[in-house]
Structure formats: structure tokens, C-alpha cells
Short mmCIF file of C-alpha atoms in Angstrom, two decimals:
data_model
loop_
_atom_site.label_atom_id
_atom_site.label_comp_id
_atom_site.label_asym_id
_atom_site.label_seq_id
_atom_site.Cartn_x
_atom_site.Cartn_y
_atom_site.Cartn_z
CA MET K 1164 0.00 0.00 0.00
CA ASP K 1165 1.06 3.57 -0.57
CA LYS K 1166 2.96 4.95 2.35
CA GLU K 1167 1.22 8.31 2.26
CA VAL K 1168 -2.17 6.81 3.02
CA THR K 1169 -1.06 5.25 6.28
CA ASP K 1170 0.92 8.34 7.29
CA VAL K 1171 -2.06 10.65 7.78
CA PRO K 1172 -1.56 12.08 11.28
CA VAL K 1173 -4.30 11.26 13.74
CA GLU K 1174 -6.04 14.49 14.52
CA ALA K 1175 -9.30 13.07 15.82
CA GLY K 1176 -10.35 10.72 18.58
CA LEU K 1177 -13.12 9.26 20.68
CA GLU K 1178 -13.21 9.85 24.43
CA LYS K 1179 -15.41 8.50 27.13
CA THR K 1180 -17.30 11.13 29.10
CA ASP K 1181 -19.88 10.96 31.88
CA GLY K 1182 -22.93 10.69 29.65
CA GLY K 1183 -21.41 8.71 26.77
CA PHE K 1184 -18.72 9.42 24.19
CA ALA K 1185 -17.26 12.60 22.80
CA LEU K 1186 -15.68 12.95 19.38
CA TRP K 1187 -12.91 15.48 19.11
CA GLY K 1188 -10.78 16.66 16.24
CA LYS K 1189 -10.16 19.39 13.69
CA ILE K 1190 -13.28 20.32 11.76
CA ASN K 1191 -11.47 19.72 8.43
CA HIS K 1192 -10.58 16.24 9.46
CA LEU K 1193 -13.99 15.37 10.87
CA ILE K 1194 -15.71 16.51 7.70
CA ASN K 1195 -13.20 15.07 5.27
CA LEU K 1196 -13.13 11.65 6.90
CA PRO K 1197 -16.73 10.73 6.05
CA ARG K 1198 -16.46 12.51 2.70
CA GLN K 1199 -13.55 10.43 1.53
CA HIS K 1200 -15.25 7.22 2.59
CA SER K 1201 -18.50 7.90 0.82
CA LEU K 1202 -17.19 8.75 -2.62
CA TRP K 1203 -19.95 7.92 -5.07
CA TYR K 1204 -18.80 7.57 -8.64
CA PHE K 1205 -20.78 8.17 -11.76
CA LEU K 1206 -21.70 4.99 -13.63
CA PHE K 1207 -20.51 6.17 -17.00
CA SER K 1208 -17.73 5.40 -19.41
CA PRO K 1209 -17.55 6.14 -23.11
CA ALA K 1210 -15.58 3.10 -24.28
CA CYS K 1211 -13.86 -0.15 -23.44
CA CYS K 1212 -12.17 0.96 -20.18
CA ALA K 1213 -15.69 0.54 -18.79
CA ILE K 1214 -15.04 -3.21 -18.62
CA GLU K 1215 -12.17 -2.57 -16.20
CA LEU K 1216 -14.35 -0.09 -14.34
CA MET K 1217 -16.96 -2.81 -13.82
CA GLN K 1218 -14.22 -5.19 -12.76
CA THR K 1219 -12.99 -2.69 -10.19
CA GLY K 1220 -16.43 -2.69 -8.62
CA GLY K 1221 -16.33 -6.48 -8.56
CA PRO K 1222 -15.23 -8.73 -5.71
CA ARG K 1223 -11.47 -8.69 -6.23
CA THR K 1224 -10.78 -4.98 -5.86
CA ASP K 1225 -14.22 -4.34 -4.32
CA LEU K 1226 -14.71 -0.57 -4.21
CA ASP K 1227 -17.60 -1.04 -1.77
CA ARG K 1228 -15.13 -1.46 1.07
CA PHE K 1229 -14.08 2.20 0.57
CA GLY K 1230 -17.72 3.21 0.68
CA MET K 1231 -17.62 3.85 -3.06
CA VAL K 1232 -20.76 2.90 -4.88
CA PHE K 1233 -21.91 3.78 -8.36
CA ARG K 1234 -24.71 6.21 -9.04
CA SER K 1235 -26.63 6.36 -12.28
CA THR K 1236 -27.20 10.09 -12.27
CA PRO K 1237 -24.70 12.94 -12.25
CA ARG K 1238 -26.75 14.77 -9.61
CA GLN K 1239 -25.79 12.25 -6.94
CA SER K 1240 -22.20 11.64 -8.01
CA ASP K 1241 -18.97 13.05 -6.61
CA LEU K 1242 -16.55 11.48 -9.03
CA MET K 1243 -16.54 11.12 -12.78
CA ILE K 1244 -14.36 8.43 -14.32
CA VAL K 1245 -13.80 9.16 -18.00
CA GLY K 1246 -12.79 5.74 -19.26
CA GLY K 1247 -12.29 5.63 -22.96
CA THR K 1248 -12.20 7.26 -26.35
CA VAL K 1249 -14.06 10.54 -26.46
CA SER K 1250 -15.31 11.77 -29.82
CA TYR K 1251 -16.13 15.44 -30.33
CA LYS K 1252 -19.79 14.52 -30.52
CA MET K 1253 -19.58 12.77 -27.14
CA ALA K 1254 -17.33 15.42 -25.58
CA GLU K 1255 -20.13 17.96 -25.56
CA ARG K 1256 -22.39 15.49 -23.75
CA ILE K 1257 -19.66 14.69 -21.22
CA LYS K 1258 -19.21 18.40 -20.54
CA LEU K 1259 -22.97 18.65 -19.95
CA LEU K 1260 -22.92 15.70 -17.54
CA TYR K 1261 -19.95 17.19 -15.71
CA ASP K 1262 -21.74 20.50 -15.32
CA GLN K 1263 -24.73 18.70 -13.84
CA MET K 1264 -22.65 17.20 -11.04
CA ALA K 1265 -22.77 19.03 -7.73
CA GLU K 1266 -19.67 20.55 -6.14
CA PRO K 1267 -17.29 19.28 -4.91
CA LYS K 1268 -16.56 17.02 -7.83
CA TYR K 1269 -13.55 15.09 -9.04
CA VAL K 1270 -12.48 13.67 -12.38
CA ILE K 1271 -10.31 10.65 -13.15
CA SER K 1272 -8.97 10.34 -16.67
CA MET K 1273 -8.70 6.60 -17.23
CA GLY K 1274 -6.54 5.10 -19.95
CA SER K 1275 -4.52 6.45 -22.86
CA CYS K 1276 -7.52 7.58 -24.92
CA ALA K 1277 -8.89 9.85 -22.23
CA ASN K 1278 -5.40 11.08 -21.33
CA CYS K 1279 -4.25 12.20 -24.77
CA GLY K 1280 -6.28 10.49 -27.49
CA GLY K 1281 -4.18 7.33 -27.31
CA MET K 1282 -3.88 5.42 -30.54
CA PHE K 1283 -6.59 7.61 -32.09
CA GLN K 1284 -4.44 10.72 -31.81
CA LYS K 1285 -4.25 11.15 -35.58
CA SER K 1286 -7.97 10.66 -36.00
CA TYR K 1287 -10.28 13.38 -37.27
CA SER K 1288 -13.14 12.74 -34.85
CA ILE K 1289 -11.51 12.02 -31.49
CA LEU K 1290 -10.85 14.54 -28.74
CA LYS K 1291 -7.14 14.51 -27.89
CA GLY K 1292 -7.46 14.22 -24.14
CA ILE K 1293 -10.39 14.90 -21.84
CA ASP K 1294 -8.37 17.65 -20.13
CA MET K 1295 -9.13 19.84 -23.12
CA ILE K 1296 -12.64 20.31 -21.73
CA LEU K 1297 -12.60 19.20 -18.06
CA PRO K 1298 -10.21 19.79 -15.18
CA VAL K 1299 -8.66 16.40 -14.40
CA ASP K 1300 -7.45 15.35 -10.95
CA ILE K 1301 -5.83 12.00 -11.63
CA TYR K 1302 -4.49 10.47 -14.83
CA ILE K 1303 -4.18 6.69 -15.08
CA PRO K 1304 -1.89 5.38 -17.85
CA GLY K 1305 -2.60 2.07 -19.55
CA CYS K 1306 -4.63 0.63 -22.36
CA PRO K 1307 -6.69 -0.31 -20.47
CA PRO K 1308 -5.43 0.22 -16.90
CA ARG K 1309 -5.82 -2.72 -14.57
CA PRO K 1310 -8.47 -2.63 -11.85
CA GLU K 1311 -5.72 -2.25 -9.26
CA ALA K 1312 -4.59 0.95 -11.00
CA LEU K 1313 -8.09 2.37 -10.86
CA ALA K 1314 -8.45 1.40 -7.20
CA ASN K 1315 -5.15 3.16 -6.54
CA ALA K 1316 -6.43 6.25 -8.35
CA MET K 1317 -9.53 6.21 -6.14
CA MET K 1318 -7.28 6.20 -3.09
CA LYS K 1319 -5.38 9.16 -4.52
CA ILE K 1320 -8.70 10.99 -4.79
CA GLN K 1321 -9.24 10.19 -1.11
CA GLN K 1322 -5.90 11.82 -0.38
CA ILE K 1323 -6.93 14.92 -2.30
CA ILE K 1324 -10.16 15.11 -0.30
CA ASN K 1325 -8.26 14.61 2.94
CA LYS K 1326 -6.13 17.69 2.33
CA GLU K 1327 -9.01 19.98 1.45
CA ASP K 1328 -10.17 22.93 3.48
CA TRP K 1329 -13.90 22.58 4.07
CA LEU K 1330 -14.68 26.31 3.77
CA LYS K 1331 -12.68 26.82 0.63
CA LYS K 1332 -14.45 26.66 -2.68
CA ARG K 1333 -12.77 24.12 -4.82
CA ARG K 1334 -13.47 25.39 -8.30
CA PRO K 1335 -16.28 27.31 -10.00
CA CYS K 1336 -19.39 25.24 -10.70
CA THR K 1337 -19.28 25.81 -14.42
CA GLU K 1338 -16.38 27.08 -16.37
CA PRO K 1339 -17.36 29.94 -18.63
CA GLU K 1340 -14.75 29.12 -21.25
CA PRO K 1341 -13.46 25.71 -22.24
CA GLN K 1342 -9.81 25.35 -21.40
CA LYS K 1343 -8.34 25.87 -24.80
CA GLY K 1344 -5.44 23.57 -25.34
CA LYS K 1345 -4.37 23.79 -21.74
CA GLY K 1346 -3.64 20.11 -21.43
CA GLY K 1347 -1.80 20.51 -18.15
CA ILE K 1348 -2.09 18.44 -15.03
CA ILE K 1349 -4.10 20.04 -12.25
CA THR K 1350 -2.27 18.82 -9.20
CA ARG K 1351 -3.50 19.04 -5.68
CA LEU K 1352 -1.40 16.32 -4.14
CA MET T 820 -21.75 -19.99 -59.08
CA LYS T 821 -18.31 -18.98 -60.29
CA PHE T 822 -17.28 -15.38 -60.87
CA GLU T 823 -16.67 -15.92 -64.58
CA GLU T 824 -20.12 -17.42 -65.05
CA ILE T 825 -21.78 -14.46 -63.35
CA ILE T 826 -19.85 -12.05 -65.58
CA GLU T 827 -20.90 -14.00 -68.65
CA ILE T 828 -24.58 -13.80 -67.72
CA LEU T 829 -24.32 -10.11 -66.84
CA LYS T 830 -22.54 -9.25 -70.12
CA GLU T 831 -25.15 -11.14 -72.06
CA ARG T 832 -27.93 -9.20 -70.44
CA PHE T 833 -26.47 -5.69 -69.97
CA GLY T 834 -23.79 -5.60 -72.65
CA GLU T 835 -21.85 -2.31 -72.62
CA ALA T 836 -22.84 -1.36 -69.06
CA ILE T 837 -20.60 -4.09 -67.65
CA GLY T 838 -16.88 -3.39 -67.86
CA ASP T 839 -14.02 -5.86 -68.03
CA PRO T 840 -13.71 -8.02 -64.91
CA ILE T 841 -10.66 -7.30 -62.74
CA VAL T 842 -9.42 -10.73 -61.68
CA ASP T 843 -5.83 -10.15 -60.71
CA VAL T 844 -4.52 -6.94 -59.19
CA PRO T 845 -0.73 -6.77 -58.88
CA ASP T 846 0.56 -6.33 -55.31
CA HIS T 847 -2.86 -7.23 -53.88
CA PRO T 848 -2.99 -11.04 -53.86
CA HIS T 849 -5.98 -11.26 -51.52
CA MET T 850 -8.15 -8.74 -53.28
CA LEU T 851 -11.58 -10.00 -54.32
CA LYS T 852 -12.36 -10.21 -58.01
CA TYR T 853 -14.63 -7.41 -59.11
CA VAL T 854 -16.29 -5.85 -62.09
CA LEU T 855 -16.96 -2.19 -62.87
CA CYS T 856 -20.38 -1.18 -64.09
CA ASN T 857 -22.00 1.95 -65.47
CA PRO T 858 -23.68 3.92 -62.65
CA SER T 859 -26.75 4.67 -64.77
CA LYS T 860 -27.53 0.92 -64.95
CA LEU T 861 -26.54 0.23 -61.34
CA VAL T 862 -30.03 -0.27 -59.88
CA GLU T 863 -31.11 -2.55 -62.73
CA ILE T 864 -27.99 -4.69 -62.39
CA CYS T 865 -28.40 -4.94 -58.62
CA LEU T 866 -32.04 -5.90 -58.93
CA PHE T 867 -31.13 -8.54 -61.49
CA LEU T 868 -28.38 -9.94 -59.24
CA LYS T 869 -30.81 -10.12 -56.34
CA LYS T 870 -33.86 -11.53 -58.08
CA ASP T 871 -32.44 -13.89 -60.69
CA HIS T 872 -32.81 -17.47 -59.54
CA ARG T 873 -29.29 -18.36 -60.69
CA PHE T 874 -27.55 -15.99 -58.21
CA MET T 875 -30.06 -14.82 -55.57
CA PHE T 876 -27.68 -12.27 -54.03
CA GLU T 877 -30.20 -11.39 -51.36
CA HIS T 878 -27.73 -10.21 -48.76
CA LEU T 879 -25.81 -6.96 -49.13
CA SER T 880 -22.74 -7.32 -46.92
CA THR T 881 -21.37 -3.83 -47.27
CA VAL T 882 -21.03 -0.77 -49.43
CA THR T 883 -17.67 0.95 -49.30
CA GLY T 884 -16.20 3.94 -51.02
CA THR T 885 -12.67 4.92 -51.97
CA ASP T 886 -11.32 8.25 -53.06
CA TYR T 887 -8.88 8.35 -55.99
CA PRO T 888 -7.65 11.93 -56.39
CA GLN T 889 -5.22 11.08 -59.24
CA SER T 890 -7.93 9.82 -61.55
CA GLU T 891 -10.48 12.34 -60.17
CA GLU T 892 -13.02 9.69 -59.22
CA ILE T 893 -14.67 7.97 -56.29
CA GLN T 894 -15.23 4.24 -56.53
CA LEU T 895 -17.99 2.44 -54.69
CA ALA T 896 -17.92 -1.29 -54.02
CA TYR T 897 -21.11 -3.25 -53.39
CA VAL T 898 -20.26 -6.55 -51.71
CA MET T 899 -23.11 -9.04 -51.83
CA THR T 900 -23.50 -12.65 -50.75
CA SER T 901 -25.91 -15.35 -51.81
CA TYR T 902 -27.82 -17.69 -49.55
CA LEU T 903 -27.84 -20.32 -52.30
CA ASP T 904 -24.18 -21.31 -52.11
CA GLY T 905 -22.64 -18.68 -49.84
CA GLY T 906 -20.90 -17.10 -52.81
CA MET T 907 -19.66 -13.53 -52.73
CA PHE T 908 -19.70 -10.98 -55.52
CA VAL T 909 -18.22 -7.50 -55.74
CA LEU T 910 -19.78 -4.96 -58.03
CA LYS T 911 -18.01 -1.63 -58.38
CA THR T 912 -19.07 1.62 -59.88
CA LYS T 913 -17.48 5.03 -60.10
CA THR T 914 -18.46 8.64 -60.15
CA ASN T 915 -16.62 11.89 -60.68
CA ARG T 916 -15.02 13.50 -57.69
CA ALA T 917 -16.15 17.08 -58.12
CA ASN T 918 -19.87 16.43 -58.04
CA PRO T 919 -20.36 12.81 -57.00
CA SER T 920 -23.84 11.41 -57.42
CA ILE T 921 -25.04 7.83 -57.73
CA PRO T 922 -28.55 6.34 -57.73
CA THR T 923 -29.43 4.66 -54.46
CA VAL T 924 -29.92 0.89 -54.14
CA CYS T 925 -32.12 1.25 -51.05
CA GLY T 926 -35.04 -0.02 -53.12
CA VAL T 927 -33.13 -3.23 -53.81
CA TRP T 928 -31.64 -3.93 -50.40
CA CYS T 929 -32.92 -2.01 -47.36
CA ALA T 930 -29.53 -2.66 -45.75
CA ALA T 931 -27.99 -0.14 -48.13
CA ASN T 932 -29.67 2.72 -46.26
CA TRP T 933 -27.09 3.25 -43.51
CA HIS T 934 -24.14 2.16 -45.68
CA GLU T 935 -24.99 4.92 -48.13
CA ARG T 936 -25.49 7.42 -45.33
CA GLU T 937 -22.00 6.55 -44.08
CA ILE T 938 -20.48 7.16 -47.52
CA PHE T 939 -22.42 10.40 -47.82
CA ASP T 940 -20.99 11.42 -44.46
CA LEU T 941 -17.36 10.42 -44.96
CA LEU T 942 -16.87 10.86 -48.73
CA GLY T 943 -19.61 13.27 -49.73
CA VAL T 944 -21.25 11.10 -52.35
CA ASN T 945 -24.84 12.12 -52.94
CA PHE T 946 -27.21 9.17 -53.41
CA SER T 947 -30.12 10.33 -55.52
CA GLY T 948 -33.46 8.93 -54.42
CA HIS T 949 -32.27 7.98 -50.94
CA PRO T 950 -35.16 8.24 -48.42
CA ASP T 951 -33.12 9.72 -45.55
CA MET T 952 -29.93 11.42 -46.73
CA ARG T 953 -28.40 12.62 -43.44
CA LYS T 954 -24.97 12.26 -41.88
CA LEU T 955 -24.49 9.02 -39.96
CA PHE T 956 -21.42 9.41 -37.73
CA MET T 957 -20.16 12.96 -37.74
CA PRO T 958 -22.03 15.83 -36.07
CA ASP T 959 -24.64 17.54 -38.23
CA ASP T 960 -22.64 20.76 -38.51
CA TRP T 961 -19.37 19.03 -39.41
CA LYS T 962 -17.56 20.57 -42.36
CA GLY T 963 -15.79 18.45 -44.95
CA HIS T 964 -15.63 14.75 -45.65
CA PRO T 965 -12.90 13.08 -43.57
CA LEU T 966 -12.17 10.08 -45.81
CA ARG T 967 -11.31 12.21 -48.81
CA LYS T 968 -7.59 12.09 -49.41
CA ASP T 969 -7.24 15.89 -49.45
CA TYR T 970 -9.20 16.42 -46.22
CA LYS T 971 -7.68 19.06 -43.95
CA GLU T 972 -8.57 18.97 -40.28
CA GLU T 973 -9.82 22.25 -38.86
CA ASP T 974 -8.10 23.85 -35.89
CA GLU T 975 -11.02 23.54 -33.54
CA TYR T 976 -14.53 22.21 -33.30
CA HIS T 977 -17.01 24.03 -31.04
CA GLY T 978 -14.15 25.54 -29.07
CA MET T 979 -12.39 22.22 -28.61
CA PRO T 980 -8.89 22.24 -30.11
CA THR T 981 -8.25 19.36 -32.50
CA LYS T 982 -4.53 19.22 -31.82
CA ARG T 983 -2.83 18.47 -28.56
CA PRO T 984 -0.04 20.84 -27.51
CA PRO T 985 3.33 19.09 -27.31
CA ALA T 986 4.28 17.71 -23.93
CA VAL T 987 6.45 20.05 -21.89
#
């Protein structure tokens, strides 16, 4: 397991008092702890990485043990996993779905196609990387990535959530302009 | 039924509209044998191939198009199979590149509908008499026909850049 995950300093605790128990800790930590263990991901994937996404939810890597379950509507989802080839026609729909998700929201770019267009980079109809239209938190390389890689990416998202300030606004709900050719990694780790 | 026999019957019936059969193409050993036909007789020939009891080509496998900028033409290949003996036959026809138009074979095989829409989308061939001549794959406001050899990609589509900046 990643060393960083186990090295989170304990800043909360449970103490016995006269009438029962008292929970103490920093407000950031107390809010982020349940948030990172109830990460609901959007059941959506444009192409074949979806098979690995289904596998990740299956018994071997079992995302349920992190409290991650899939949701079939963007309104209830915290995390969007873009797994696969995105055509220009689909990209506009994905942008719409992303805008429908409530803040705070996170995006995982899964596989070579979503990262940079992959083997369809010379194609006339494929978007060369989902980061052209959405801010991406985690990139997973691979074609397709293994379920372990996706599970690891989910844990990285948990780390991002863990370091967030609860009062701070993460990013504007909708971006007025698409990020033209930005293509850079948005890093919060 | 053998390819040569089909050609013989077709030549007997349609005469000049059937070109010389292409049996052997150099450098392409696995290419199917085909014959070129006159586009004005295309629907008649297709109907004959489908209905005649000697061939019964009732199944249209695919319709494909190829752009040949050197000879200023677009060739269409109609690949059909028969349920009688499982035989396959390729009928080709060509049209000029500047203003390509070919009569539709939707009336012969319904399966041709989407195949022709695809060729209309990607090569810009107009199928006269087609019941639903819309783009199949590309967005409705897409400019140009991507499978033409001289197709130039535009810089952006709806604000999305079509090229990725080089990695830093």
C-alpha cells in the first residue's frame, strides 16, 4: 500500500465522558473523513475501459469497502471516471454531464484515450485528451489500466479530499470558457 | 456460381454497361475479383443480381467507397452474398469526384440505407433517391468529408482544439 495513506496524522479521537462518548478533532478532518469514505462515482464510461471499471467494482478490488458505490445520475455523483475514447460529438455530452454534477466534484482520466487520445491521436473525430474540456485530478496510464490501478487512483482521490479545506471553494461550478489547449495536469497532491 | 459465369450472364444481359472483370490486381494477392459497371444501370444490375434465380444475391454485406484523387473519381464497391451457395460478388461503380452522385440501391436492399449514409458522411457522395440522406457518424454541422484524401482537419470544433499541444 502507498505509504502516504497510512501516514495521515491522527487528529481526531473518541473519548469516554460521563454521559457517553465525545468525538474530538479538527473540523477539516472530521468533515473530510466521512467525505472520503462515501465517494460515489458516476456509472458512465464512453468506451472499453468501462469493462475494467466494472471489474474494479467487482469482488477482487471491491470498491464497496471504501464506501464507493456507483450512481446512475450525475446529480448524486462526486466522481466522474472518464474511461475511454471521447469523440467530439460525445465530448459535448460529457461536458454537460460534468456541469450537472454538484460541487465538490472530481475527475479521473482513465486510460490512454482519455489522457491524450491514445492510438486515435491522428484521428479526425476524437478529442485529444479529456483535459481539453474538463479539469482532471488523476491520470491513469494504460490501455486499459488494470483494476488495481483504478483502485489506486480512487485512493489518490481520497488523499486529495483529505487535504481539502472545508470552507474553501474548490473550483467554480461551471467554467465559462473551455480550457483551450491547456492540457496541463491540475495537481493538488 | 463462379465469378466468370456471373460475368458471362451479366454481359449477355447488360452488354456495354458491364466493364471488363478485374481478376488479378498486382501487389494485392488477396483482393476479391470485381467488375466495374456503369452507374446509370446500377439499380437494374443490382435488382437482377438479387432476383435472378441463378444468383439470388439477397444479402448486401457492405457498401464501401474509396477516393482516388489522381484519376479524379470515387469508386464504390457493393459486396453481396448469396444464400444459395454462400458465394460472394463484388460490383463496383465510379463517379466523378467534383460532383459525386449515384442512384441509391435502397429499393433493392434495405440494408444499403445506412451504408450509403455513411459514404455520404465520410466521402460526400450524394445518393439520388435515398429516403433519408443525413450524416451518420459525424455531427450535423461538421464541415468536410474526412475520408477524402485531401481532407484538412480544422483547428477547432465548437471551441475544442483538435490538436494536442506538445508535452512540456
